[in-house]
Amino acid sequence: MAFEGLASRLQNVFGKLKSRGKLTEDDVNEALREVRLALLEADVNFKVVKDFIARIKERAIGQEVMKSFTPGMVVVDIVNKELTALMGGTQAKLARSNRPPTIILMAGLQGAGKTTSTGKLAKYLQKQNHKPLMVAADIYRPAAIKQLQVLGEQLKVPVYAPGADVNPVDIATQGIAHAKEHGHDYVLIDTAGRLHIDEALMEELTKIKEAVQPDEILFVVDAMTGQEAVNVADSFHKQLGLTGVIITKLDNDTRGGAAISVKAVTGCPIKFAATGEKMDALEPFHPERMASRILG
Ligand code: GDP
C-alpha cells in the first residue's frame, strides 16, 4: 500500500521527538533532516520538499514551540497541517453543473487507468443516485470501446459508442445530445490516451474541450510512475487546463511521492484516488486523512 515506507520512517522520527519533554533547535533540525530524506526517497519532487521543510522550520523553530509543555507534539501537529495543505488542504469536490448534464472529460496517458477510472467514477455517481452516461471517444486503441462497453454492462451504466469510424469530437457532442435526450445528469467522456504526450493527442483533446465545454477535465495518472506522473500532469495542465487529478494504483505504489507532490507542482487538486482494479476501488481524496495516515 502507498506510503508504507514513508509512514514508518516518519512515525519513527516523530515517535522520538514526541517522547521528549524539551526540544532544542538542533533536535528539530535533526528531525527535519530525516523528514527531508524520507520524502525524497518517497519520490517527492525536490523543490516541493525544500519549500515544505523551510515552511515547517519557520513555524517550528521559535520560542512558542520550544516553551510549550509538549514541544514534540506541537512540531508533529505543524507537520500534519503543512502536509495536509501540500496535498490541497480540503477535499476538492467533483463539479456539478447547474444545467445538467455535468460534463466530465477523462484524459491521461495510455495504461494510466483512464478507462477503468471512467467505470469507477460512473459507479461512484450511480451510488449517489446520479444517472451517468459513459461515452467511448477513444477510437484508436482497438480494445478501448469494447472495454468501456463491458464495464457498462457490468455496472448497468449505458455507454454511448457509435464506433471507431466516427471522429472523437462528433462522438463527444453526440454523446451529450444523447445524454440530454435520455435524462442523464453526468456524462463521462473517455478520450484517447497515447504512450507519450504528442501534439495530435493534445490537439484532439483541445478540440473536444472547445466543442463540449466540460465542467471537469480529470487527468488520470499512475502513481507508480512517480515524478514522471507529476511532470506529465503539469504539461497537460499547461496545455489543457485541468480541473482535477485522479491518482491510480495507490495499492501498488509503495512510495507515494506523486500523490504528495502533484497538487504542489501543478496547482491541480487530486479529486479521487484509485486503490485497485475492482470497480469499487475509487474514493474521494481527503488530504487531511491522507496526512494523518502518513504521520500515524
Ligand atoms: P487506460 O489505457 O488509461 O484506459 O488504462 P486502463 O483503464 O485500461 O488500465 C490499465 C491497467 O491498469 C488495467 O489492467 C487496469 O485493471 C489497471 N488499473 C487501473 N487502475 C488501477 C488501480 O487503481 N490499481 C491497480 N492495481 N490496477 C489498476
Short mmCIF file of C-alpha atoms and ligand atoms in Angstrom, two decimals:
data_model
loop_
_atom_site.label_atom_id
_atom_site.label_comp_id
_atom_site.label_asym_id
_atom_site.label_seq_id
_atom_site.Cartn_x
_atom_site.Cartn_y
_atom_site.Cartn_z
CA MET A 1 0.00 0.00 0.00
CA ALA A 2 1.11 3.56 -0.67
CA PHE A 3 3.23 5.45 1.83
CA GLU A 4 4.23 2.40 3.85
CA GLY A 5 7.93 3.18 3.77
CA LEU A 6 7.40 6.89 4.27
CA ALA A 7 4.88 6.36 7.06
CA SER A 8 7.09 4.05 9.05
CA ARG A 9 10.10 6.34 8.70
CA LEU A 10 8.22 9.46 9.70
CA GLN A 11 6.49 7.72 12.57
CA ASN A 12 9.89 6.67 13.81
CA VAL A 13 11.30 10.21 13.63
CA PHE A 14 8.29 11.77 15.32
CA GLY A 15 7.97 8.98 17.87
CA LYS A 16 11.37 10.00 19.21
CA LEU A 17 10.50 13.68 19.09
CA LYS A 18 7.17 13.30 20.87
CA SER A 19 8.67 11.39 23.76
CA ARG A 20 10.97 14.25 24.76
CA GLY A 21 9.99 16.82 27.34
CA LYS A 22 12.26 19.52 25.96
CA LEU A 23 13.47 20.23 22.48
CA THR A 24 16.42 22.20 21.23
CA GLU A 25 16.71 23.78 17.84
CA ASP A 26 19.22 21.07 16.96
CA ASP A 27 16.69 18.34 17.78
CA VAL A 28 14.17 19.88 15.41
CA ASN A 29 16.78 20.37 12.69
CA GLU A 30 17.90 16.79 13.04
CA ALA A 31 14.31 15.50 12.79
CA LEU A 32 13.61 17.67 9.76
CA ARG A 33 16.73 16.39 8.06
CA GLU A 34 15.33 12.90 8.38
CA VAL A 35 11.91 14.02 7.17
CA ARG A 36 13.57 15.58 4.14
CA LEU A 37 15.41 12.37 3.29
CA ALA A 38 12.29 10.26 3.78
CA LEU A 39 10.27 12.49 1.43
CA LEU A 40 12.98 12.45 -1.24
CA GLU A 41 13.16 8.67 -1.00
CA ALA A 42 9.39 8.54 -1.43
CA ASP A 43 9.97 10.32 -4.75
CA VAL A 44 8.51 13.67 -3.78
CA ASN A 45 9.65 16.49 -6.07
CA PHE A 46 12.90 18.08 -4.83
CA LYS A 47 11.66 21.67 -4.85
CA VAL A 48 8.43 20.70 -3.13
CA VAL A 49 10.43 19.03 -0.34
CA LYS A 50 12.72 22.03 0.02
CA ASP A 51 9.86 24.53 0.37
CA PHE A 52 7.94 22.20 2.65
CA ILE A 53 10.85 21.81 5.08
CA ALA A 54 11.51 25.57 5.00
CA ARG A 55 7.88 26.30 5.93
CA ILE A 56 7.95 23.85 8.82
CA LYS A 57 11.23 25.25 10.10
CA GLU A 58 9.84 28.73 10.09
CA ARG A 59 6.87 27.67 12.18
CA ALA A 60 8.57 25.10 14.41
CA ILE A 61 11.75 26.83 15.44
CA GLY A 62 10.54 29.58 17.63
CA GLN A 63 10.15 30.41 21.26
CA GLU A 64 6.48 29.43 21.40
CA VAL A 65 7.10 25.84 20.32
CA MET A 66 10.21 25.33 22.44
CA LYS A 67 8.48 26.69 25.54
CA SER A 68 5.41 24.50 25.20
CA PHE A 69 4.95 21.52 27.56
CA THR A 70 4.84 19.09 24.68
CA PRO A 71 7.09 20.58 22.01
CA GLY A 72 7.37 17.31 20.06
CA MET A 73 3.60 17.11 19.70
CA VAL A 74 3.45 20.72 18.55
CA VAL A 75 6.05 20.02 15.86
CA VAL A 76 4.15 16.94 14.66
CA ASP A 77 0.97 18.98 14.55
CA ILE A 78 2.70 21.60 12.39
CA VAL A 79 3.98 18.90 10.03
CA ASN A 80 0.49 17.40 9.81
CA LYS A 81 -1.08 20.75 8.92
CA GLU A 82 1.60 21.54 6.33
CA LEU A 83 1.35 18.09 4.76
CA THR A 84 -2.42 18.48 4.52
CA ALA A 85 -2.01 21.89 2.90
CA LEU A 86 0.57 20.49 0.49
CA MET A 87 -1.95 17.94 -0.78
CA GLY A 88 -4.62 20.58 -1.27
CA GLY A 89 -5.98 21.28 2.23
CA THR A 90 -9.63 20.41 1.99
CA GLN A 91 -11.22 17.77 -0.20
CA ALA A 92 -11.74 19.00 -3.76
CA LYS A 93 -15.27 18.10 -4.77
CA LEU A 94 -16.43 16.92 -8.16
CA ALA A 95 -18.11 19.65 -10.21
CA ARG A 96 -21.86 19.68 -10.59
CA SER A 97 -23.38 21.80 -13.29
CA ASN A 98 -26.45 23.96 -12.59
CA ARG A 99 -27.58 22.99 -16.04
CA PRO A 100 -27.26 19.22 -16.28
CA PRO A 101 -25.70 17.19 -17.64
CA THR A 102 -22.37 17.80 -15.91
CA ILE A 103 -19.72 17.03 -18.49
CA ILE A 104 -16.51 15.31 -17.44
CA LEU A 105 -13.63 14.78 -19.82
CA MET A 106 -11.32 11.93 -18.84
CA ALA A 107 -7.75 12.31 -20.08
CA GLY A 108 -4.47 10.52 -19.46
CA LEU A 109 -1.66 8.56 -20.99
CA GLN A 110 -2.34 5.00 -22.14
CA GLY A 111 -2.19 2.49 -19.33
CA ALA A 112 -2.70 5.05 -16.57
CA GLY A 113 -6.09 3.57 -15.78
CA LYS A 114 -8.31 6.06 -17.61
CA THR A 115 -10.95 3.66 -18.91
CA THR A 116 -11.06 1.74 -15.63
CA SER A 117 -11.40 5.02 -13.73
CA THR A 118 -14.23 6.14 -16.02
CA GLY A 119 -16.12 2.99 -15.00
CA LYS A 120 -15.29 3.51 -11.34
CA LEU A 121 -16.44 7.11 -11.44
CA ALA A 122 -19.69 6.06 -13.13
CA LYS A 123 -20.26 3.55 -10.34
CA TYR A 124 -19.45 6.18 -7.70
CA LEU A 125 -22.00 8.56 -9.24
CA GLN A 126 -24.58 5.83 -9.62
CA LYS A 127 -24.28 5.05 -5.91
CA GLN A 128 -25.11 8.69 -5.19
CA ASN A 129 -28.30 8.34 -7.20
CA HIS A 130 -26.99 10.05 -10.30
CA LYS A 131 -27.62 8.77 -13.77
CA PRO A 132 -24.28 8.75 -15.60
CA LEU A 133 -23.65 8.06 -19.27
CA MET A 134 -20.24 6.88 -20.47
CA VAL A 135 -19.09 8.00 -23.90
CA ALA A 136 -16.49 5.99 -25.82
CA ALA A 137 -14.35 8.57 -27.62
CA ASP A 138 -11.10 6.58 -27.56
CA ILE A 139 -11.24 5.24 -31.09
CA TYR A 140 -7.55 4.47 -31.53
CA ARG A 141 -6.88 1.75 -29.00
CA PRO A 142 -8.81 -1.16 -30.54
CA ALA A 143 -9.98 -2.64 -27.25
CA ALA A 144 -10.96 0.62 -25.54
CA ILE A 145 -14.52 0.84 -26.86
CA LYS A 146 -15.19 -2.80 -26.04
CA GLN A 147 -13.61 -2.36 -22.60
CA LEU A 148 -15.97 0.51 -21.81
CA GLN A 149 -18.95 -1.45 -23.09
CA VAL A 150 -18.06 -4.41 -20.90
CA LEU A 151 -17.76 -2.12 -17.89
CA GLY A 152 -21.09 -0.53 -18.80
CA GLU A 153 -22.82 -3.90 -18.89
CA GLN A 154 -21.27 -4.93 -15.63
CA LEU A 155 -22.29 -1.68 -13.90
CA LYS A 156 -25.59 -1.28 -15.75
CA VAL A 157 -24.46 2.14 -16.92
CA PRO A 158 -25.33 2.97 -20.54
CA VAL A 159 -22.45 3.56 -22.95
CA TYR A 160 -22.70 5.79 -26.00
CA ALA A 161 -20.38 4.21 -28.57
CA PRO A 162 -21.08 4.95 -32.22
CA GLY A 163 -17.84 3.19 -33.17
CA ALA A 164 -14.31 3.78 -34.34
CA ASP A 165 -15.33 5.34 -37.68
CA VAL A 166 -16.82 8.46 -36.14
CA ASN A 167 -14.46 11.24 -35.17
CA PRO A 168 -13.99 11.79 -31.42
CA VAL A 169 -15.28 15.38 -31.42
CA ASP A 170 -18.54 14.23 -33.02
CA ILE A 171 -18.76 11.28 -30.64
CA ALA A 172 -18.44 13.67 -27.71
CA THR A 173 -21.05 16.19 -28.94
CA GLN A 174 -23.47 13.48 -29.99
CA GLY A 175 -22.92 11.77 -26.65
CA ILE A 176 -24.03 14.91 -24.82
CA ALA A 177 -27.11 15.24 -27.00
CA HIS A 178 -27.88 11.58 -26.26
CA ALA A 179 -27.46 12.24 -22.51
CA LYS A 180 -29.89 15.18 -22.61
CA GLU A 181 -32.42 13.14 -24.50
CA HIS A 182 -32.24 10.27 -22.04
CA GLY A 183 -32.11 12.29 -18.83
CA HIS A 184 -28.53 11.59 -17.80
CA ASP A 185 -27.16 14.12 -15.33
CA TYR A 186 -23.47 13.21 -15.77
CA VAL A 187 -21.56 12.46 -18.97
CA LEU A 188 -18.14 10.83 -18.67
CA ILE A 189 -16.17 11.06 -21.90
CA ASP A 190 -13.37 8.51 -22.18
CA THR A 191 -10.81 10.06 -24.54
CA ALA A 192 -7.78 8.56 -26.25
CA GLY A 193 -4.52 8.06 -24.43
CA ARG A 194 -1.12 7.75 -26.07
CA LEU A 195 2.10 6.29 -24.85
CA HIS A 196 3.64 9.76 -24.78
CA ILE A 197 2.35 13.28 -24.86
CA ASP A 198 2.13 14.24 -28.52
CA GLU A 199 0.68 17.08 -30.50
CA ALA A 200 -2.03 15.05 -32.14
CA LEU A 201 -3.33 13.95 -28.74
CA MET A 202 -3.31 17.49 -27.35
CA GLU A 203 -4.97 18.87 -30.45
CA GLU A 204 -7.74 16.32 -30.30
CA LEU A 205 -8.34 16.97 -26.60
CA THR A 206 -8.39 20.72 -27.20
CA LYS A 207 -10.96 20.27 -29.97
CA ILE A 208 -13.16 18.11 -27.75
CA LYS A 209 -12.81 20.63 -24.94
CA GLU A 210 -13.86 23.50 -27.21
CA ALA A 211 -16.77 21.53 -28.60
CA VAL A 212 -18.26 20.31 -25.32
CA GLN A 213 -17.12 22.95 -22.76
CA PRO A 214 -16.63 20.39 -19.98
CA ASP A 215 -17.29 21.17 -16.32
CA GLU A 216 -14.36 18.98 -15.36
CA ILE A 217 -11.23 17.78 -17.11
CA LEU A 218 -9.91 14.99 -14.94
CA PHE A 219 -6.41 13.78 -15.62
CA VAL A 220 -5.71 10.19 -14.71
CA VAL A 221 -2.18 9.46 -13.52
CA ASP A 222 -0.48 6.27 -12.48
CA ALA A 223 1.05 6.78 -9.02
CA MET A 224 3.67 4.16 -9.76
CA THR A 225 5.31 6.40 -12.33
CA GLY A 226 6.20 8.83 -9.53
CA GLN A 227 7.63 12.19 -10.53
CA GLU A 228 7.11 11.38 -14.18
CA ALA A 229 3.37 11.30 -13.45
CA VAL A 230 3.62 14.75 -11.93
CA ASN A 231 5.52 16.12 -14.94
CA VAL A 232 3.02 14.68 -17.39
CA ALA A 233 0.13 16.14 -15.38
CA ASP A 234 1.89 19.50 -15.40
CA SER A 235 2.25 19.52 -19.21
CA PHE A 236 -1.37 18.56 -19.69
CA HIS A 237 -2.48 21.22 -17.26
CA LYS A 238 -0.48 23.92 -19.04
CA GLN A 239 -1.96 23.00 -22.41
CA LEU A 240 -5.45 21.95 -21.49
CA GLY A 241 -6.32 23.50 -18.13
CA LEU A 242 -7.17 20.52 -15.94
CA THR A 243 -9.65 20.81 -13.11
CA GLY A 244 -8.51 17.79 -11.16
CA VAL A 245 -6.46 14.62 -10.98
CA ILE A 246 -7.37 11.01 -10.37
CA ILE A 247 -4.40 9.16 -8.98
CA THR A 248 -4.48 5.42 -9.67
CA LYS A 249 -2.66 2.32 -8.48
CA LEU A 250 -2.04 3.65 -5.00
CA ASP A 251 -2.41 0.00 -3.97
CA ASN A 252 0.78 -0.83 -5.87
CA ASP A 253 2.77 2.29 -5.21
CA THR A 254 4.74 1.95 -2.01
CA ARG A 255 6.43 5.33 -2.22
CA GLY A 256 3.56 7.76 -2.74
CA GLY A 257 5.60 10.73 -3.98
CA ALA A 258 3.25 11.58 -6.85
CA ALA A 259 0.26 11.86 -4.54
CA ILE A 260 2.17 14.21 -2.28
CA SER A 261 3.60 16.48 -4.99
CA VAL A 262 1.05 16.67 -7.79
CA LYS A 263 -1.03 19.48 -6.26
CA ALA A 264 2.02 21.50 -5.23
CA VAL A 265 3.62 21.25 -8.68
CA THR A 266 0.59 21.64 -10.94
CA GLY A 267 -1.85 23.55 -8.75
CA CYS A 268 -4.45 20.93 -9.62
CA PRO A 269 -6.08 19.06 -6.75
CA ILE A 270 -6.37 15.29 -6.59
CA LYS A 271 -10.09 14.65 -6.58
CA PHE A 272 -10.09 10.85 -6.43
CA ALA A 273 -7.68 8.06 -5.54
CA ALA A 274 -7.90 4.56 -7.00
CA THR A 275 -6.63 1.65 -4.99
CA GLY A 276 -7.31 -1.45 -7.04
CA GLU A 277 -8.66 -2.96 -10.23
CA LYS A 278 -12.18 -3.55 -8.92
CA MET A 279 -14.93 -1.11 -9.76
CA ASP A 280 -15.45 -0.01 -6.17
CA ALA A 281 -11.76 0.81 -5.65
CA LEU A 282 -12.18 4.58 -6.04
CA GLU A 283 -12.57 7.11 -3.27
CA PRO A 284 -12.66 10.87 -2.97
CA PHE A 285 -9.20 12.05 -1.98
CA HIS A 286 -9.04 13.58 1.51
CA PRO A 287 -5.74 15.42 2.09
CA GLU A 288 -6.27 15.55 5.84
CA ARG A 289 -6.93 11.82 6.20
CA MET A 290 -4.01 11.03 3.94
CA ALA A 291 -1.68 13.21 6.03
CA SER A 292 -2.85 11.55 9.23
CA ARG A 293 -2.34 8.14 7.69
CA ILE A 294 1.22 9.03 6.74
CA LEU A 295 2.05 10.51 10.13
CA GLY A 296 0.31 7.78 12.13
P1 GDP B 1 -6.07 3.29 -19.89
O1 GDP B 1 -5.22 2.89 -21.05
O2 GDP B 1 -5.54 4.52 -19.21
O3 GDP B 1 -7.53 3.41 -20.24
O4 GDP B 1 -5.89 2.15 -18.81
P2 GDP B 1 -6.88 1.01 -18.30
O5 GDP B 1 -8.06 1.61 -17.64
O6 GDP B 1 -7.11 0.04 -19.39
O7 GDP B 1 -5.97 0.36 -17.14
C1 GDP B 1 -4.71 -0.23 -17.40
C2 GDP B 1 -4.46 -1.34 -16.38
O8 GDP B 1 -4.32 -0.79 -15.07
C3 GDP B 1 -5.60 -2.33 -16.29
O9 GDP B 1 -5.07 -3.63 -16.16
C4 GDP B 1 -6.33 -1.93 -15.01
O10 GDP B 1 -7.01 -3.01 -14.41
C5 GDP B 1 -5.19 -1.44 -14.16
N1 GDP B 1 -5.61 -0.47 -13.12
C6 GDP B 1 -6.33 0.65 -13.30
N2 GDP B 1 -6.49 1.31 -12.11
C7 GDP B 1 -5.84 0.56 -11.17
C8 GDP B 1 -5.64 0.69 -9.75
O11 GDP B 1 -6.07 1.65 -9.10
N3 GDP B 1 -4.91 -0.29 -9.15
C9 GDP B 1 -4.41 -1.35 -9.84
N4 GDP B 1 -3.72 -2.25 -9.15
N5 GDP B 1 -4.58 -1.51 -11.17
C10 GDP B 1 -5.29 -0.58 -11.83
#
